[in-house]
XYZ file of C-alpha atoms in Angstrom:
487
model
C -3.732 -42.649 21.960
C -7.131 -43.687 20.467
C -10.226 -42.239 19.510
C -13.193 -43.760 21.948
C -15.983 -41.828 20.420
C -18.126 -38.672 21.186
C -18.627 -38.742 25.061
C -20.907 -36.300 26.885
C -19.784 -32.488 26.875
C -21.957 -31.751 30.119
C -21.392 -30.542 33.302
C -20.028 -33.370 36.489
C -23.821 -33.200 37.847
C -26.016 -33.465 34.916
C -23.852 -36.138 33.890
C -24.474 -37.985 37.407
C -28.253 -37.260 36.487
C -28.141 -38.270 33.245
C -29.824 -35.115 31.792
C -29.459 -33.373 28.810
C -27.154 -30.077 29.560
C -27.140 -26.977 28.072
C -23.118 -26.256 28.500
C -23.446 -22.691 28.892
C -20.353 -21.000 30.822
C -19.152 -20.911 33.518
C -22.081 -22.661 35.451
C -24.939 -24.418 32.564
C -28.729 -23.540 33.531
C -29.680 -26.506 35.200
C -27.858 -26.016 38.128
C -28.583 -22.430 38.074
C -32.293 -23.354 38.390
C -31.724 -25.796 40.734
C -29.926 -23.451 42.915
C -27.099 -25.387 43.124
C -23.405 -24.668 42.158
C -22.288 -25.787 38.550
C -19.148 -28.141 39.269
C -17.597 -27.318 35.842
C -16.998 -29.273 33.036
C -14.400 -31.547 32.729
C -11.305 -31.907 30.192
C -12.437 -33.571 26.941
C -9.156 -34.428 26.060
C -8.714 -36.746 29.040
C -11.901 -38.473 28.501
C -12.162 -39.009 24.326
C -8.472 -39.593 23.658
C -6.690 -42.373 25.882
C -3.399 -44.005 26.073
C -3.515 -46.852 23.693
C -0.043 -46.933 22.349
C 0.035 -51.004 22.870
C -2.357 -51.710 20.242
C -2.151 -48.763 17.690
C 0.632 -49.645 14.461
C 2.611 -46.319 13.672
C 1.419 -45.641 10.210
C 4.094 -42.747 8.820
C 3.418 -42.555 4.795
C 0.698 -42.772 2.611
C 1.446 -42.480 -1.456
C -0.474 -40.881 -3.777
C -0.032 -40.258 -7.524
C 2.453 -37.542 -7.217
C 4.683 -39.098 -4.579
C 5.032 -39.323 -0.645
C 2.709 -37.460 1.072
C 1.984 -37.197 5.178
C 0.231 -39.386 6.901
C -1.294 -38.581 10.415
C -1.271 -41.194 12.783
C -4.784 -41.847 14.088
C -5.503 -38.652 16.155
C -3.052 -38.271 19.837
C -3.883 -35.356 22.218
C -1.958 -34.550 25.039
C -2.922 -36.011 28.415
C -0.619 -34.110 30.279
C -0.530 -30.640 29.044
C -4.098 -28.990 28.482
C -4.486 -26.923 24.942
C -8.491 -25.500 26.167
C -7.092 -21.235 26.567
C -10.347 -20.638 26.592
C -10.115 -21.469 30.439
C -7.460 -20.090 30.809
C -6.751 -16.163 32.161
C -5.900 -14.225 28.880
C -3.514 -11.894 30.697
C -1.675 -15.467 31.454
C -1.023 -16.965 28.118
C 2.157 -18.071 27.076
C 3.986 -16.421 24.273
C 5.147 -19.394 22.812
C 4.353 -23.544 23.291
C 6.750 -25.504 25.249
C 9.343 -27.556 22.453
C 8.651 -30.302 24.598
C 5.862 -31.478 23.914
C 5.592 -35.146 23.494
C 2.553 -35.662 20.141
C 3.416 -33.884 16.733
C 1.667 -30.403 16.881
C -0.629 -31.250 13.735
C -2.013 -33.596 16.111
C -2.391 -31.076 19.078
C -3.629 -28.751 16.317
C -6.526 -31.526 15.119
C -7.703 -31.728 18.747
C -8.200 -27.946 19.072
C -9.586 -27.960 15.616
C -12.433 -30.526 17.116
C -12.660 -28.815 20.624
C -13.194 -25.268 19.576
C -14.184 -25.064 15.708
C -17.075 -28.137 15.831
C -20.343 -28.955 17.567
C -22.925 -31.507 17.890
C -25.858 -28.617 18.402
C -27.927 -27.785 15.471
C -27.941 -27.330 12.329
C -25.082 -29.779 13.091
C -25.293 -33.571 15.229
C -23.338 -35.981 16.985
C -23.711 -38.165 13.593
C -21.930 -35.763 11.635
C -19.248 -35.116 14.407
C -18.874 -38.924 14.549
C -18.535 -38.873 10.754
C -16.132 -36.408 10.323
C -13.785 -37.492 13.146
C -13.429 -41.179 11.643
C -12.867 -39.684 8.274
C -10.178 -37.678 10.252
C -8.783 -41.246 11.642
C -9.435 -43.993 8.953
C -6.542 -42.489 6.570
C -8.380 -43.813 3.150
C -8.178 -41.129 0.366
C -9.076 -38.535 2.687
C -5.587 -36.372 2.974
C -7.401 -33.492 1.654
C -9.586 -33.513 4.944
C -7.451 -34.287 7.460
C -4.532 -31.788 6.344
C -7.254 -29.042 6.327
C -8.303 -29.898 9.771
C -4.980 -29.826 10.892
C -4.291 -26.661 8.958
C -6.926 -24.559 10.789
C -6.220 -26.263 14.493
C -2.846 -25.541 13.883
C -3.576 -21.895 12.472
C -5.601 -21.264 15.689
C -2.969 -22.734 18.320
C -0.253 -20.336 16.533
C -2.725 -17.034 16.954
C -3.363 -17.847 20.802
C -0.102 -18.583 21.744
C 2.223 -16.103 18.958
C 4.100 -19.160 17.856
C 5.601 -18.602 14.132
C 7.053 -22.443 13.901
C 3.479 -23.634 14.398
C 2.086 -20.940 11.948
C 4.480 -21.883 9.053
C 3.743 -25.874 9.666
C 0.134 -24.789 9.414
C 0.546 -23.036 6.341
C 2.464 -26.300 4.560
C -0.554 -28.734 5.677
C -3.020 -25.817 3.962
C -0.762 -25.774 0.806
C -0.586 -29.998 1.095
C -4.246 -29.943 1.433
C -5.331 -27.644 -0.806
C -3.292 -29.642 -3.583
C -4.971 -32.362 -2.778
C -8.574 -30.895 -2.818
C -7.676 -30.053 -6.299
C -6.880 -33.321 -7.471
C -10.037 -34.337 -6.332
C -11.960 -31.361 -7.788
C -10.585 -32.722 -11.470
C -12.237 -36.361 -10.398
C -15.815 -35.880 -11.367
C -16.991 -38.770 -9.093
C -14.365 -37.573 -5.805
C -15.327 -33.881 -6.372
C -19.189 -33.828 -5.357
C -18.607 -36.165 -1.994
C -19.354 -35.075 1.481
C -15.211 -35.754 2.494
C -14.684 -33.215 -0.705
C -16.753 -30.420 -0.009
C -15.788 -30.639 3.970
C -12.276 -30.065 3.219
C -13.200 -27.088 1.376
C -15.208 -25.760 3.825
C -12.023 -25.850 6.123
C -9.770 -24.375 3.679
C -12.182 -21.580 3.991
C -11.947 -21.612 8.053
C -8.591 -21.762 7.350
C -8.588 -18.603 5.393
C -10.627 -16.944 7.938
C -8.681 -17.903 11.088
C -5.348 -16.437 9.582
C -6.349 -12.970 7.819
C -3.897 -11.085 8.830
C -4.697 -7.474 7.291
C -8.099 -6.628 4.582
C -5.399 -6.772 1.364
C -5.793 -10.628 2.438
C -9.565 -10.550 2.662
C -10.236 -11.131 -1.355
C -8.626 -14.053 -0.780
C -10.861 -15.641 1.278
C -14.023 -14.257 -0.218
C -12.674 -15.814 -3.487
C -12.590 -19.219 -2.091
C -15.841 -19.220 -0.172
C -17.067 -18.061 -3.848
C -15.328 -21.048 -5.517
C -16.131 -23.343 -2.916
C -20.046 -22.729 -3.304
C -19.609 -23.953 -7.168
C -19.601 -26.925 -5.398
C -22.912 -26.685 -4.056
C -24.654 -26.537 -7.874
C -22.169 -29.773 -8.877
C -23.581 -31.817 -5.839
C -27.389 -31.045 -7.162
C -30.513 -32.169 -5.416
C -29.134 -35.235 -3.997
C -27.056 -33.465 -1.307
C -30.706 -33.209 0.704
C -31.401 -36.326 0.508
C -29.669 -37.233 3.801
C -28.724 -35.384 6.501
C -24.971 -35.608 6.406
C -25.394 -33.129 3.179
C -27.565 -30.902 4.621
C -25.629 -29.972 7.436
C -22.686 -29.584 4.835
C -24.783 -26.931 3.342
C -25.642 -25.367 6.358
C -21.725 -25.497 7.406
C -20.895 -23.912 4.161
C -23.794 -21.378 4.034
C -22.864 -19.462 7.126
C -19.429 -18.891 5.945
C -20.779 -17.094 2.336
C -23.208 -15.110 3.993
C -20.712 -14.001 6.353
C -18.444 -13.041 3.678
C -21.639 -11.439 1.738
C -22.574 -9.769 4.294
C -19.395 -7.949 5.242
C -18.719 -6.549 1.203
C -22.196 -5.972 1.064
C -22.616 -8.325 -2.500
C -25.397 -10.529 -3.427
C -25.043 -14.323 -2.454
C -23.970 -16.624 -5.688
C -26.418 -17.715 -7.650
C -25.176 -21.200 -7.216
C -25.984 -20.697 -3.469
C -29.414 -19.205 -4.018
C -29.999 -22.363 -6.298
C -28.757 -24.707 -3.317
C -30.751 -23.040 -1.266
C -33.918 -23.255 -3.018
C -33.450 -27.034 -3.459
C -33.066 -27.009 0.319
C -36.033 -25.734 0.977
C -37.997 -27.587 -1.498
C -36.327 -30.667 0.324
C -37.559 -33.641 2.365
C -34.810 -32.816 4.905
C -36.171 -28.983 5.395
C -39.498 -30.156 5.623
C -38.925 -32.781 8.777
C -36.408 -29.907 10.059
C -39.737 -27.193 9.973
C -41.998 -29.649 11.992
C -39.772 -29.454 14.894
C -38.199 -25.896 14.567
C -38.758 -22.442 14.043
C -39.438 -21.039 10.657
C -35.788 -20.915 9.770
C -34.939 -16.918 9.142
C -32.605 -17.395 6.239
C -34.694 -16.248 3.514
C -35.224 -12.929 5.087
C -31.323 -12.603 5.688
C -30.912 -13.605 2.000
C -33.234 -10.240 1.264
C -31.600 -8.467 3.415
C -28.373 -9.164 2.059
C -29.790 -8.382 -1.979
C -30.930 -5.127 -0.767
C -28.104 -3.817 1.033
C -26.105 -5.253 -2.241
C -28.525 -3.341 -4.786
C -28.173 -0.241 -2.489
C -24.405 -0.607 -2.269
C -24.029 -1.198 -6.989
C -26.368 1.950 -6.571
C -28.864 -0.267 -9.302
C -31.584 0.694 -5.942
C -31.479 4.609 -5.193
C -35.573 5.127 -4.857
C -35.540 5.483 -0.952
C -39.200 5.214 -0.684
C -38.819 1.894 -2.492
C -35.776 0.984 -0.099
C -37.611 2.017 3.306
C -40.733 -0.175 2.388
C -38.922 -3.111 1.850
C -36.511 -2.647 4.920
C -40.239 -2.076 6.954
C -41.823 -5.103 4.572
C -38.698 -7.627 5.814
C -38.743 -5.738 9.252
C -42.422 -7.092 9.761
C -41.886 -10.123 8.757
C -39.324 -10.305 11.400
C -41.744 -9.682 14.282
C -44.235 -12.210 12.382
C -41.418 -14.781 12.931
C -41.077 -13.712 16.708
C -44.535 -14.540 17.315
C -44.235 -17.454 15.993
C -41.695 -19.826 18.051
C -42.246 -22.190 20.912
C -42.359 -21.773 24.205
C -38.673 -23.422 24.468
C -37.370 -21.191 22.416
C -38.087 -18.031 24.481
C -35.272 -17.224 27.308
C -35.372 -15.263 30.079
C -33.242 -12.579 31.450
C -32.181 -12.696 34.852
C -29.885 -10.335 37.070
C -25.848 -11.678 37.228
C -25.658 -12.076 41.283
C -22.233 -13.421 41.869
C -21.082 -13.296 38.445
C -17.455 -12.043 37.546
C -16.864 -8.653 35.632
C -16.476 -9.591 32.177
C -19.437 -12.350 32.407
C -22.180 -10.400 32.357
C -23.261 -7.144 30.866
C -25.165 -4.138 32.847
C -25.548 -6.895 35.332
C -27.588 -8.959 33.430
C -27.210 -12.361 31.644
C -29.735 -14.397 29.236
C -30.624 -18.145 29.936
C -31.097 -19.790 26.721
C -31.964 -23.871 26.512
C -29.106 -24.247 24.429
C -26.110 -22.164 22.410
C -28.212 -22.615 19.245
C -30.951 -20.826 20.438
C -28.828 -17.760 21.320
C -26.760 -17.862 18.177
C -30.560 -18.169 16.048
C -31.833 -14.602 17.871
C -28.735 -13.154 17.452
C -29.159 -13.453 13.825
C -32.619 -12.164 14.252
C -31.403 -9.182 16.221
C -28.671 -8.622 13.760
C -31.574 -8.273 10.837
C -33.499 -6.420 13.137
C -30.840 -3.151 13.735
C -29.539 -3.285 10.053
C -33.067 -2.742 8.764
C -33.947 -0.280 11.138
C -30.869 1.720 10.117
C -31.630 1.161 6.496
C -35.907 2.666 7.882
C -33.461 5.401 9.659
C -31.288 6.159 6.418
C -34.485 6.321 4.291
C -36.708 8.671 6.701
C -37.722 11.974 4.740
C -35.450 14.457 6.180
C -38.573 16.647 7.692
C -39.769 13.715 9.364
C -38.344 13.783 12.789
C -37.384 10.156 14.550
C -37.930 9.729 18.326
C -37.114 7.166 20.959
C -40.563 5.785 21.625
C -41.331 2.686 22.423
C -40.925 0.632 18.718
C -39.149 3.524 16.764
C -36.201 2.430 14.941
C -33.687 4.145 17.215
C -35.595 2.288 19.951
C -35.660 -0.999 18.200
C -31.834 -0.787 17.242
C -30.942 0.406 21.147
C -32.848 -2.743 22.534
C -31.177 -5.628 20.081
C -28.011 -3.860 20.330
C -28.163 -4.261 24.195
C -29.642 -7.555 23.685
C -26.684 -9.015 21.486
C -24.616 -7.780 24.237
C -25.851 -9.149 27.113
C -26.002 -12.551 24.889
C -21.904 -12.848 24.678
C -20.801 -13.926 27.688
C -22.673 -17.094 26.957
C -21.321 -17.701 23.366
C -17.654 -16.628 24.156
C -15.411 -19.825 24.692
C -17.840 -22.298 23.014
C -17.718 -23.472 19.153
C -20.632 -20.827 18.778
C -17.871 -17.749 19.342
C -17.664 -17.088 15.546
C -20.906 -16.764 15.045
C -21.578 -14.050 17.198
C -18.599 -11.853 15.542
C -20.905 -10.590 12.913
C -23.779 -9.605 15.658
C -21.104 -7.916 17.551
C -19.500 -6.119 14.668
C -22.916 -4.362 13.769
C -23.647 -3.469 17.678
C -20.039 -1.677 17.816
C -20.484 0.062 14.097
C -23.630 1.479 15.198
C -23.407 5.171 16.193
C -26.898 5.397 17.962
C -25.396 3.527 20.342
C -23.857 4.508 23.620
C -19.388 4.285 23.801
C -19.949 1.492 26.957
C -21.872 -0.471 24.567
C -19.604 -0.172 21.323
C -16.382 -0.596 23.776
C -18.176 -3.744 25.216
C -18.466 -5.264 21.896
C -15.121 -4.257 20.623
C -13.736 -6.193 23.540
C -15.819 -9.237 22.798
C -14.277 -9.488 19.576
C -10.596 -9.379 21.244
C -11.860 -11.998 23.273
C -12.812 -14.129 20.583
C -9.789 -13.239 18.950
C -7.710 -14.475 21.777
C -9.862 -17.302 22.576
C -10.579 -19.113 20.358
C -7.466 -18.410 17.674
C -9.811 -16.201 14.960
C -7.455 -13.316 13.870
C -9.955 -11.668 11.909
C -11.886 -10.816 15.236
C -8.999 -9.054 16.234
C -9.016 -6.911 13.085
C -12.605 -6.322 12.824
C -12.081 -4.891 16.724
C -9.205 -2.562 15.734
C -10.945 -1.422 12.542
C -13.857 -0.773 14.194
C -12.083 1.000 17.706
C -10.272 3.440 14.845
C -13.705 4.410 13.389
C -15.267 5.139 16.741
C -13.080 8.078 17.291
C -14.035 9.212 13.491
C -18.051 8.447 13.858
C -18.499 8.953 17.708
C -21.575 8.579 19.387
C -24.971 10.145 18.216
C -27.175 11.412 21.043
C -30.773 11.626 20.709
């Protein structure tokens, strides 16, 4: 097997086109427009990865400084038995993989790691995808990368399909890699590269695809802390290409996920990154061509729900204004975006139960665009609960048209009808924290909560993330103890 490069990801007919497609589920846009039925999308692993046996040499070990360590071949996927369960009926999964399989499972487990964990949308790019899979290939002082790759596919194939072999051979390629990341975190020059920081970044995924209960949580926070040290040691130069940006970007998501969910303040070493960002040549091209990027405000967000959380913020009048302050800025930034940026909602004729909520579905012009008002929804409800939480208790709070409880209704429902598109695709963990608020929130109705819930299980069983799983049965066993709130 060889690696033949990044081939198109569309759909049989805008590939026959030639046209850019949006590779929405189960049937992309285009065709929907056109009024014509989406032929699918066709098996990557058939297409990037081909037989090449003839002219590949078996490389099998690869020294280093404290003795024989693995060494990958370059990259073999399976021709013949498909590893894509996200197409595949949930209720129909196997509990176990077949023994016989015929390419060594870290293998299998780098293919799923590149067909369900990366994309080539925004803030990421085909370059960077190109990049990181011929890092993944070339085999030159790059263990630390490839064995975390491995480690997470691996970790994901072993949640999907319950199968404990490939979970422990997982877990030695995370403790191989993660030995090797530290021997190149004490070379000064190997320790601020883009191959350095990537492998980091995946130890993190790593540690987020196989939480298996909250006493393992710390864990992972603590290394998305540690790993955005490496963000102030890289410095100003990081922006100066785009490869380093999108590391950032990669990197950021993860903290302010983690930030987010214990409610602390962001390091300062990732503030500091991100203020160098900003001040960049790279964020200023980006800003000519895209939205006003939201980030700051989620930043604020996340400082004030920190503050409120140490208790070093108790004024509520000071609280509410701010949450209303960041709130307006919010719609400022709605009014602000292009016309291709806006989507449309349309009613789901034909569509299966489970794709489509309330009978409606959202047509975005690309994942990116749904995962970027997500976020802005998400901001939306949690500072409308914070205007809610803050509300002198004589004051009484309606359901009119752009009243909090309105305004935290209509994202919630929004964020909701949004899923079906994000569910199966790269962009699935992205949407867990949207979906975690909309299923926390008691204003809403049980058929909303229970929806989300269940989009978390999917995710879960999709796409290999065991922490969707918990946040869904946390979150179904504090339903019963903070039902619905009627209004």
């Amino acid at each position: 097997m060889g690696y033949h490069g990044l081939v198109s990801k569309g759909c049989q007919r805008c590939r026959q086109r030639k046209i850019k497609c949006d590779q929405r589920r189960p049937g992309c846009m285009r065709c929907e427009k056109s009024k014509k039925e989406c032929p699918g999308f066709r098996n990557l692993a058939d297409v990037v990865f081909r037989d090449e046996s003839s002219r590949l040499i078996q490389k099998t070990l690869a020294r280093d400084s404290e003795g024989q360590l693995e060494q990958s071949v370059p990259i073999a996927i399976l021709t013949t038995t498909p590893v894509y369960p996200k197409n595949l009926d949930p209720h129909m999964w196997p509990t176990g993989i077949s023994p016989g399989l015929s390419q060594p499972i870290n293998e299998i487990g780098a293919h799923f790691f590149f067909a369900n964990y990366t994309c080539d949308e925004p803030p990421l790019s085909k370059e960077y995808i190109t990049w990181l899979m011929q890092m993944y290939t070339e085999g030159n002082n790059n263990y630390a990368l490839r064995a975390s790759v491995e480690a997470a596919g691996m970790a994901g194939l072993s949640n999907i399909f319950d199968a404990p072999d490939i979970a422990s051979k997982s877990k030695e390629h995370y403790g191989r890699a993660l030995a090797a990341t530290n021997r190149a975190l004490s070379n000064p020059v190997e320790a601020s590269t883009d191959m350095t920081l990537a492998a980091v970044t995946f130890l993190g995924l790593f540690e987020f695809v196989t939480i298996e209960n909250w006493d393992h949580y710390g864990s992972w926070a603590a290394h998305i802390e540690g790993a955005a040290a490496l963000l102030q040691l890289r410095g100003e130069e990081q922006f100066s290409y785009e490869r380093g940006g999108q590391l950032y970007m990669q990197l950021r998501s993860q903290i302010l996920f983690a930030c987010m969910q214990q409610n602390v303040t962001p390091p300062p070493s990732l503030l500091r990154a991100s203020r160098e960002y900003q001040n960049s040549a790279l964020a200023e091209r980006r800003n000519k061509t895209l939205p006003r990027p939201i980030g700051d405000l989620y930043f604020q967000l996340i400082e004030l729900r920190a503050a409120m959380k140490k208790g070093s913020l108790t004024d509520r009048i000071v609280i509410r204004e701010t949450a209303i302050s960041l709130d307006e800025e919010l719609v400022v930034w709605k009014g602000t975006i292009p016309e291709m940026w806006k989507y449309t909602t349309i009613d789901a004729v034909g569509f299966p139960p489970g794709a489509c909520f309330r009978g409606k579905r959202h047509l975005y012009n690309r994942l990116w665009t749904a995962r970027v008002w997500n976020n802005w929804r998400t901001v939306r409800i949690l500072l409308n609960r914070i205007i809610i939480d803050t509300t002198p208790f004589d004051t009484p709070i309606g359901m009119e048209e752009g009243s909090p409880m309105a305004l935290i209704r209509e994202n919630s429902t929004e964020i909701c009808i949004s899923s079906p598109d994000l569910i199966g695709s790269p962009r699935s963990a992205t949407l867990m924290w949207p979906l975690l608020v909309v299923s926390q929130e008691p204003l809403n109705p049980p058929e909303e909560r229970f929806w989300a819930v269940e989009q978390l299980r999917r995710i879960g069983a999709s796409m290999g993330i065991r922490q969707a799983g918990i946040l869904a049965d946390v979150v179904a066993k504090s339903m019963i103890e903070f039902p619905f709130t009627p209004v």
